[in-house]
Every structure is written in structure tokens, then in C-alpha cells.
XYZ file of C-alpha atoms in Angstrom:
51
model
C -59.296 -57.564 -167.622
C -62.731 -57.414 -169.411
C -63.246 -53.986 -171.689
C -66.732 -53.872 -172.885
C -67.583 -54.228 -176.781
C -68.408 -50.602 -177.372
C -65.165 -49.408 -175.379
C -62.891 -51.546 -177.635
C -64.677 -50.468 -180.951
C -64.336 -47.297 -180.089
C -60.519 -46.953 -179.385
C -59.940 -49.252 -182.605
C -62.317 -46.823 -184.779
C -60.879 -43.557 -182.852
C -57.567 -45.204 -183.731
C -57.922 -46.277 -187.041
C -59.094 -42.724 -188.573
C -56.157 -40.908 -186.549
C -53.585 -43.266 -187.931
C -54.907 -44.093 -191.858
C -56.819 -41.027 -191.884
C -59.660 -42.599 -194.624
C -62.089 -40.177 -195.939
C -65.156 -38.958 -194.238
C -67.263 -40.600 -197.605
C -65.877 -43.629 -196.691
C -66.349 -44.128 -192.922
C -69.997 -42.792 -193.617
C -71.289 -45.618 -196.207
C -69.039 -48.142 -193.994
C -71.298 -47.300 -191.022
C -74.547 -46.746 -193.200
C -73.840 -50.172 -194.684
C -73.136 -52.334 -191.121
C -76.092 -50.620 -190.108
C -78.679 -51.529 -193.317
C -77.069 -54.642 -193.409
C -77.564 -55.727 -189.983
C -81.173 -54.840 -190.301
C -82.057 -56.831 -194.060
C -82.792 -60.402 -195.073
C -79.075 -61.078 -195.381
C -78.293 -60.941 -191.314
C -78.627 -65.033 -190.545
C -76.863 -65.449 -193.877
C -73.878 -62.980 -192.295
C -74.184 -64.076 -189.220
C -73.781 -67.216 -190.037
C -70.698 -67.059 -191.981
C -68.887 -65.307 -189.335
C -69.341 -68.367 -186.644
């Protein structure tokens, strides 16, 4: 069975603040920071180190 990306991230995420509950501060500058991140110098250097 093949679940799409997206789908899986969002059950995990959905998930993951039902069951630890983190603060909304912190899922804010954890998106705000995948997302700056993803778009700065450091990207190859990132994605690099995760292959």
C-alpha cells in the first residue's frame, strides 16, 4: 500500500500534538524554521547530510 508524503505527515503531526500535546510556540517556530531553512544557503548542506 502506497500513502502519499503529505497524507503520512499529516496523521504523524495530527498525532503527535494530540498525544504530547507541545505548545502552540513551539510547533509554530518548528514549522517557520523547516520552512526558512529549506529556502536558505544551508539546503544542499542539509540535504546532503540526510542521504
Amino acid at each position: 500500500m502506497q500513502v502519499p508524503l503529505w497524507l503520512a505527515l499529516l496523521v504523524v503531526g495530527y498525532l503527535g500534538v494530540k498525544l504530547i500535546r507541545p505548545p502552540a510556540w513551539l510547533i509554530a517556530v518548528l514549522l517557520l524554521g523547516g520552512f526558512l531553512l529549506a529556502d536558505s544557503v544551508l539546503a544542499p548542506a542539509i540535504d546532503s547530510l540526510l542521504k
